Coordinates of C-alpha atoms in Angstrom, one line a residue:
M1 CA 26.1 -4.9 -71.7
G2 CA 27.7 -2.1 -69.7
D3 CA 24.3 -1.2 -68.2
Q4 CA 23.9 -4.6 -66.7
P5 CA 24.4 -4.5 -62.9
T6 CA 26.8 -6.9 -61.1
S7 CA 25.1 -9.3 -58.8
Q8 CA 27.2 -10.5 -55.9
E9 CA 27.0 -12.0 -52.4
F10 CA 29.5 -10.6 -49.9
H11 CA 30.6 -12.3 -46.7
L12 CA 31.5 -9.8 -44.0
P13 CA 31.0 -8.9 -40.3
L14 CA 27.7 -7.2 -39.7
A15 CA 29.3 -4.0 -38.4
Q16 CA 31.3 -3.7 -41.7
I17 CA 28.1 -3.2 -43.7
T18 CA 27.8 0.4 -42.5
Q19 CA 31.3 1.3 -43.6
T20 CA 30.9 1.9 -47.4
P21 CA 29.6 5.2 -48.8
L22 CA 28.3 3.5 -51.9
D23 CA 24.6 2.8 -52.3
C24 CA 23.0 0.1 -54.4
S25 CA 20.1 -2.3 -54.6
L26 CA 19.8 -4.8 -51.8
R27 CA 18.5 -8.3 -52.5
Y28 CA 19.0 -10.0 -49.1
L29 CA 20.8 -10.0 -45.8
D30 CA 21.2 -13.0 -43.6
F31 CA 23.3 -13.1 -40.4
S32 CA 24.1 -15.6 -37.6
G33 CA 27.3 -16.2 -35.8
D34 CA 30.3 -14.1 -37.0
Y35 CA 29.6 -13.2 -40.6
A36 CA 26.7 -11.8 -42.7
R37 CA 25.6 -12.9 -46.2
L38 CA 24.8 -9.7 -48.1
G39 CA 23.3 -9.9 -51.6
L40 CA 23.7 -6.8 -53.7
E41 CA 23.2 -5.5 -57.3
Y42 CA 25.5 -2.6 -58.2
H43 CA 27.1 -0.7 -61.1
G44 CA 30.8 0.2 -61.1
A45 CA 33.1 -0.5 -58.3
A46 CA 32.2 -3.1 -55.7
P47 CA 30.8 -1.6 -52.4
F48 CA 33.1 -3.8 -50.4
E49 CA 36.7 -4.8 -51.1
D50 CA 38.9 -7.5 -49.5
T51 CA 35.8 -9.6 -48.6
T52 CA 34.8 -13.1 -49.7
S53 CA 32.1 -13.1 -52.3
C54 CA 30.2 -15.3 -54.6
A55 CA 27.1 -15.4 -56.9
L56 CA 23.7 -14.5 -55.4
A57 CA 22.1 -17.3 -53.5
P58 CA 18.4 -18.5 -53.7
P59 CA 16.2 -17.5 -50.7
A60 CA 16.1 -19.7 -47.7
R61 CA 13.1 -21.9 -47.6
E62 CA 12.5 -21.3 -43.9
A63 CA 13.5 -18.5 -41.5
A64 CA 15.6 -19.4 -38.5
A65 CA 14.0 -19.9 -35.1
V66 CA 13.5 -16.7 -33.1
T67 CA 15.5 -16.8 -29.8
A68 CA 15.8 -13.0 -29.1
P69 CA 13.3 -11.0 -27.0
W70 CA 12.5 -8.6 -29.8
C71 CA 12.2 -8.5 -33.6
V72 CA 12.1 -5.6 -36.0
T73 CA 10.9 -6.5 -39.5
M74 CA 11.7 -4.1 -42.4
L75 CA 9.3 -4.2 -45.3
A76 CA 10.6 -2.2 -48.3
P77 CA 9.1 -1.8 -51.8
A78 CA 12.6 -1.8 -53.3
A79 CA 15.3 -2.1 -50.6
R80 CA 18.6 -0.2 -50.8
L81 CA 21.8 -0.8 -49.0
A82 CA 21.7 2.7 -47.5
Q83 CA 18.4 1.8 -45.8
V84 CA 19.9 -1.2 -44.0
Q85 CA 23.0 0.8 -43.1
Q86 CA 20.9 3.5 -41.4
L87 CA 18.8 0.8 -39.7
L88 CA 21.9 -0.9 -38.3
T89 CA 23.3 2.5 -37.2
F90 CA 20.0 3.2 -35.5
F91 CA 20.1 -0.2 -33.6
A92 CA 23.7 0.4 -32.5
G93 CA 22.9 4.0 -31.4
H94 CA 20.2 2.6 -29.1
G95 CA 22.3 -0.2 -27.8
W96 CA 20.1 -2.9 -29.4
A97 CA 22.4 -5.8 -30.3
V98 CA 21.5 -7.6 -33.5
S99 CA 21.8 -11.4 -32.8
A100 CA 20.4 -12.7 -36.1
V101 CA 19.0 -11.5 -39.5
D102 CA 16.8 -13.3 -41.9
T103 CA 15.5 -12.3 -45.3
L104 CA 11.9 -13.4 -45.6
A105 CA 11.1 -12.0 -49.0
Q106 CA 13.6 -11.0 -51.8
R107 CA 11.4 -10.0 -54.7
R108 CA 12.1 -7.0 -56.9
E109 CA 9.1 -5.1 -55.6
R110 CA 9.3 -6.4 -52.0
T111 CA 12.2 -7.1 -49.7
V112 CA 11.4 -8.2 -46.1
I113 CA 14.2 -8.5 -43.6
R114 CA 13.8 -9.5 -40.0
F115 CA 16.3 -8.4 -37.3
Q116 CA 16.4 -10.3 -34.0
L117 CA 17.4 -7.9 -31.2
D118 CA 19.0 -8.8 -27.8
A119 CA 17.8 -5.7 -26.0
E120 CA 16.0 -4.3 -23.0
L121 CA 13.6 -1.7 -24.3
E122 CA 10.3 0.0 -23.4
F123 CA 7.9 -1.0 -26.1
A124 CA 5.9 2.2 -26.6
A125 CA 8.9 4.5 -26.8
A126 CA 10.8 2.1 -29.0
K127 CA 7.8 1.7 -31.4
H128 CA 7.5 5.5 -31.9
T129 CA 11.2 5.8 -32.7
C130 CA 10.9 3.0 -35.2
L131 CA 7.9 4.8 -36.8
Q132 CA 9.9 8.0 -37.1
L133 CA 12.8 6.2 -38.8
A134 CA 10.4 4.3 -41.1
E135 CA 9.1 7.6 -42.4
K136 CA 12.6 8.7 -43.1
L137 CA 13.6 5.5 -44.8
D138 CA 10.3 5.1 -46.7
V139 CA 9.8 1.5 -45.4
D140 CA 7.7 -0.2 -42.8
L141 CA 9.4 -1.1 -39.5
V142 CA 7.4 -3.4 -37.3
L143 CA 8.6 -4.0 -33.7
Q144 CA 7.2 -7.0 -31.9
P145 CA 8.1 -9.4 -29.1
G146 CA 10.2 -12.3 -30.3
S147 CA 7.6 -14.7 -28.7
S148 CA 4.9 -13.3 -31.1
Q149 CA 6.8 -14.5 -34.2
R150 CA 4.5 -17.5 -34.6
V151 CA 1.3 -18.4 -36.2
P152 CA -1.7 -17.3 -34.1
A153 CA -4.6 -19.6 -33.1
L154 CA -7.3 -16.9 -33.4
A155 CA -7.3 -13.7 -35.5
G156 CA -10.0 -11.0 -35.3
F157 CA -10.5 -8.7 -38.3
D158 CA -12.3 -5.5 -38.9
M159 CA -14.2 -5.6 -42.2
D160 CA -14.7 -2.1 -43.7
S161 CA -11.4 -0.7 -45.1
T162 CA -9.6 -3.7 -43.7
L163 CA -10.9 -6.9 -45.4
I164 CA -12.8 -4.8 -48.1
D165 CA -11.6 -1.7 -49.7
A166 CA -14.7 0.3 -48.9
E167 CA -16.8 1.7 -46.1
V168 CA -20.1 0.0 -46.8
I169 CA -22.3 2.6 -45.1
D170 CA -20.6 5.3 -47.2
E171 CA -21.3 3.3 -50.4
L172 CA -25.0 3.1 -49.4
A173 CA -25.1 6.8 -48.8
K174 CA -23.6 7.6 -52.2
I175 CA -26.5 5.8 -53.9
T176 CA -29.1 7.7 -51.9
G177 CA -27.4 11.1 -52.7
I178 CA -26.1 11.8 -49.2
G179 CA -22.6 10.4 -49.7
E180 CA -20.6 13.4 -48.7
Q181 CA -22.7 14.0 -45.6
V182 CA -22.3 10.4 -44.3
A183 CA -18.7 10.0 -45.4
A184 CA -17.8 13.0 -43.3
I185 CA -19.4 11.4 -40.2
T186 CA -17.6 8.1 -41.0
E187 CA -14.2 9.8 -41.4
A188 CA -14.6 11.7 -38.2
A189 CA -15.5 8.5 -36.3
M190 CA -12.6 6.5 -37.8
R191 CA -10.2 9.3 -36.8
G192 CA -11.5 9.1 -33.3
E193 CA -13.2 12.5 -33.3
L194 CA -16.7 11.2 -32.8
D195 CA -18.1 8.5 -30.5
F196 CA -18.7 5.5 -32.8
R197 CA -22.1 4.6 -31.3
Q198 CA -23.4 8.2 -31.7
S199 CA -22.1 8.4 -35.3
F200 CA -23.5 5.0 -36.2
R201 CA -27.0 6.0 -35.1
K202 CA -26.8 9.3 -37.0
R203 CA -25.7 7.6 -40.2
M204 CA -28.3 4.8 -40.0
A205 CA -31.1 7.4 -39.6
L206 CA -30.0 9.0 -42.8
L207 CA -30.4 5.7 -44.7
R208 CA -34.0 5.1 -43.9
G209 CA -35.9 3.7 -46.9
F210 CA -32.9 2.0 -48.6
S211 CA -34.1 -1.1 -50.3
E212 CA -32.9 -4.6 -49.5
R213 CA -32.7 -5.4 -53.2
R214 CA -30.1 -2.8 -53.7
L215 CA -28.1 -4.1 -50.7
A216 CA -27.8 -7.5 -52.5
E217 CA -26.5 -5.8 -55.6
I218 CA -23.9 -3.8 -53.6
A219 CA -22.6 -6.9 -51.8
T220 CA -21.4 -8.5 -55.0
Q221 CA -19.5 -5.3 -56.0
L222 CA -17.5 -4.8 -52.8
P223 CA -13.7 -5.0 -53.6
L224 CA -11.5 -7.0 -51.4
K225 CA -8.5 -5.3 -49.8
D226 CA -5.2 -6.3 -51.5
G227 CA -3.9 -9.5 -49.9
A228 CA -7.1 -10.3 -48.0
D229 CA -7.7 -13.7 -49.6
K230 CA -4.0 -14.7 -49.3
L231 CA -3.8 -13.8 -45.6
L232 CA -7.1 -15.5 -44.7
G233 CA -6.4 -18.5 -46.9
G234 CA -2.9 -18.8 -45.3
L235 CA -4.4 -18.6 -41.8
R236 CA -7.0 -21.3 -42.7
A237 CA -4.2 -23.6 -44.0
L238 CA -2.2 -23.0 -40.8
G239 CA -5.2 -24.0 -38.6
C240 CA -5.9 -20.5 -37.3
K241 CA -9.5 -19.6 -36.6
T242 CA -10.6 -16.2 -38.0
A243 CA -13.4 -13.8 -37.1
I244 CA -14.9 -10.7 -38.6
L245 CA -15.5 -8.1 -35.8
S246 CA -17.1 -5.2 -37.5
G247 CA -18.9 -2.0 -36.9
G248 CA -20.4 -2.7 -40.3
F249 CA -23.2 -5.1 -41.1
T250 CA -23.8 -8.8 -40.8
Y251 CA -25.5 -8.7 -44.1
F252 CA -22.2 -8.0 -45.9
A253 CA -20.0 -10.0 -43.6
D254 CA -22.2 -13.1 -44.2
Y255 CA -21.8 -12.5 -48.0
L256 CA -18.0 -12.4 -47.6
R257 CA -17.9 -15.6 -45.6
R258 CA -20.3 -17.3 -48.0
E259 CA -18.7 -16.2 -51.3
R260 CA -15.3 -14.6 -50.9
L261 CA -13.2 -15.4 -47.8
P262 CA -12.6 -18.3 -45.4
V263 CA -14.0 -16.9 -42.2
D264 CA -15.1 -18.9 -39.1
F265 CA -17.0 -16.4 -37.0
I266 CA -18.9 -13.2 -37.6
H267 CA -19.9 -10.4 -35.1
A268 CA -21.3 -7.3 -36.7
N269 CA -24.4 -5.0 -36.6
Q270 CA -27.8 -6.2 -37.8
L271 CA -29.8 -4.2 -40.2
E272 CA -33.4 -3.5 -39.4
F273 CA -35.9 -3.9 -42.3
E274 CA -39.6 -3.1 -42.7
H275 CA -41.4 -3.8 -46.0
G276 CA -38.2 -4.6 -47.8
A277 CA -36.4 -1.4 -46.8
L278 CA -34.2 -0.1 -44.0
T279 CA -36.1 1.5 -41.1
G280 CA -33.1 3.8 -40.2
G281 CA -33.2 2.2 -36.7
V282 CA -30.4 0.4 -34.8
I283 CA -30.6 -3.1 -33.3
E284 CA -28.6 -3.3 -30.1
P285 CA -26.0 -4.1 -29.1
I286 CA -24.0 -1.9 -31.4
V287 CA -20.6 -3.4 -32.2
D288 CA -18.3 -0.5 -31.3
G289 CA -14.6 -0.6 -30.3
M290 CA -15.0 -2.0 -26.8
R291 CA -17.6 -4.6 -28.0
K292 CA -15.0 -5.8 -30.6
R293 CA -12.4 -6.3 -27.8
E294 CA -14.9 -8.0 -25.5
L295 CA -16.0 -10.4 -28.3
L296 CA -12.5 -11.3 -29.3
Q297 CA -11.6 -12.0 -25.6
Q298 CA -14.7 -14.1 -25.2
M299 CA -13.9 -16.2 -28.3
A300 CA -10.4 -16.8 -26.9
E301 CA -11.8 -18.0 -23.6
E302 CA -14.4 -20.2 -25.3
Q303 CA -11.6 -21.9 -27.3
G304 CA -9.3 -22.2 -24.2
L305 CA -6.7 -19.9 -25.7
E306 CA -4.2 -17.6 -23.9
L307 CA -4.2 -14.1 -25.3
E308 CA -0.6 -14.7 -26.5
R309 CA -2.2 -16.9 -29.2
V310 CA -4.6 -14.1 -30.4
I311 CA -4.1 -11.3 -32.8
A312 CA -6.3 -8.5 -34.3
V313 CA -6.2 -6.6 -37.5
G314 CA -7.9 -3.2 -38.3
D315 CA -7.5 0.3 -39.5
G316 CA -9.8 2.7 -37.6
A317 CA -10.1 4.3 -34.2
N318 CA -12.8 1.8 -33.2
D319 CA -10.3 -1.0 -33.7
I320 CA -7.8 0.3 -31.2
P321 CA -9.2 -1.6 -28.2
M322 CA -9.0 -5.0 -29.8
L323 CA -5.6 -4.1 -31.4
N324 CA -4.2 -3.7 -27.9
L325 CA -5.6 -7.0 -26.6
G326 CA -3.5 -9.9 -27.8
A327 CA 0.0 -10.8 -29.0
L328 CA -0.1 -8.6 -32.1
G329 CA -2.4 -5.7 -33.1
I330 CA -1.7 -5.0 -36.7
A331 CA -3.1 -1.8 -38.2
I332 CA -3.3 -2.0 -42.0
H333 CA -3.1 1.4 -43.9
P334 CA -4.2 3.0 -40.7
K335 CA -5.5 6.5 -39.9
P336 CA -2.8 8.7 -38.2
K337 CA -4.3 8.2 -34.7
V338 CA -4.4 4.4 -35.2
R339 CA -0.8 4.3 -36.5
L340 CA 0.4 5.9 -33.2
E341 CA -1.8 3.8 -30.9
A342 CA -1.7 0.4 -32.6
P343 CA 1.2 -1.9 -31.5
Q344 CA 2.1 -2.8 -35.1
S345 CA 1.3 -1.2 -38.4
I346 CA 1.8 -1.9 -42.1
E347 CA 1.3 1.0 -44.6
R348 CA 3.1 0.1 -47.8
F349 CA 1.8 -3.4 -48.5
G350 CA -1.4 -5.4 -48.5
L351 CA -2.9 -7.7 -45.8
D352 CA -0.8 -10.7 -46.8
A353 CA 2.3 -8.9 -45.5
A354 CA 1.1 -9.7 -42.0
L355 CA 2.2 -13.3 -42.7
Y356 CA 5.9 -12.2 -42.3
L357 CA 5.1 -11.2 -38.8
F358 CA 4.3 -14.8 -38.0
G359 CA 7.9 -15.8 -39.0
L360 CA 7.0 -17.1 -42.5
S361 CA 9.2 -16.7 -45.6
D362 CA 7.9 -16.3 -49.1
Q363 CA 8.7 -19.9 -49.8
Q364 CA 6.6 -21.1 -46.9
I365 CA 3.7 -18.7 -47.8
E366 CA 3.7 -20.0 -51.4
N367 CA 3.6 -23.6 -50.2
L368 CA 0.5 -22.7 -48.1
I369 CA -1.4 -20.9 -50.8

């Protein structure tokens, strides 16, 4: 019995949270008005004395409305009090006043806390300082305008290494015995070291003669990225249109839409066949980074949407143009260059974690799915 932690909710001013040297597991933090509700699990002495306390509370069904100009969302695999203390100290040091705090997820393996900030800040510089702190704290810190904390009307997705946990062109190359050669070209292109169009032509030429029958077999074996079905299913339930905008192939994107994921539109590269095998040629136009951006903007215009209702999700250098188009540009498990240049990034969780950036709590997400 002595090994069992004490579970307790403390009621205290937000500033007082940073004033204890004791660290422990953090379950939730909610703040509005004068006092915060802080749920902790600890061994030994209580981290705070002379404060009102009670048993841990169940999670709120819905997050509060966002009224501040900026939000920072902390996504932690197993949140600690010390992490929140350092984050609050960071905000105070930059003069970013915290006006409200909501806990969107309070699972053992996932704590998501959103901080609303009344602050004047320069986004690019503030984002980079948040990324640096995130590395130190071993969490994701996502900075976004408060106005973007809503469900989008249109979402554009990269496919390879974003919706599926593979680079299809690399998988084809492995089967033909040139996997390392093609994978090296792909990796250089995704890091932004090679022009995508040039690298695409070079890789396709190496795949000449690959049979269409084998392509069909590979399509059924492509693994989905963690959380892909939950995110796209949630967006469908919320009335958001989704599109695959891929430097990969329509052959596989069509299979995903037909068999695996709720997708509304597809724009990708077409494979050229002759006598049941790939010719190694390329059918123009190639869907590169700028083409993805143009297509996403075109779809928004066709649907009469302002770009504030549009988001994009990707992982590679050729996704950067579309990631910087709309209200949110979310890089999932991104390459280093993409992490620095994308407006938002999530590294420690799957695709479904993007739902928190729309202002949804776990309870709301569960009701959707």
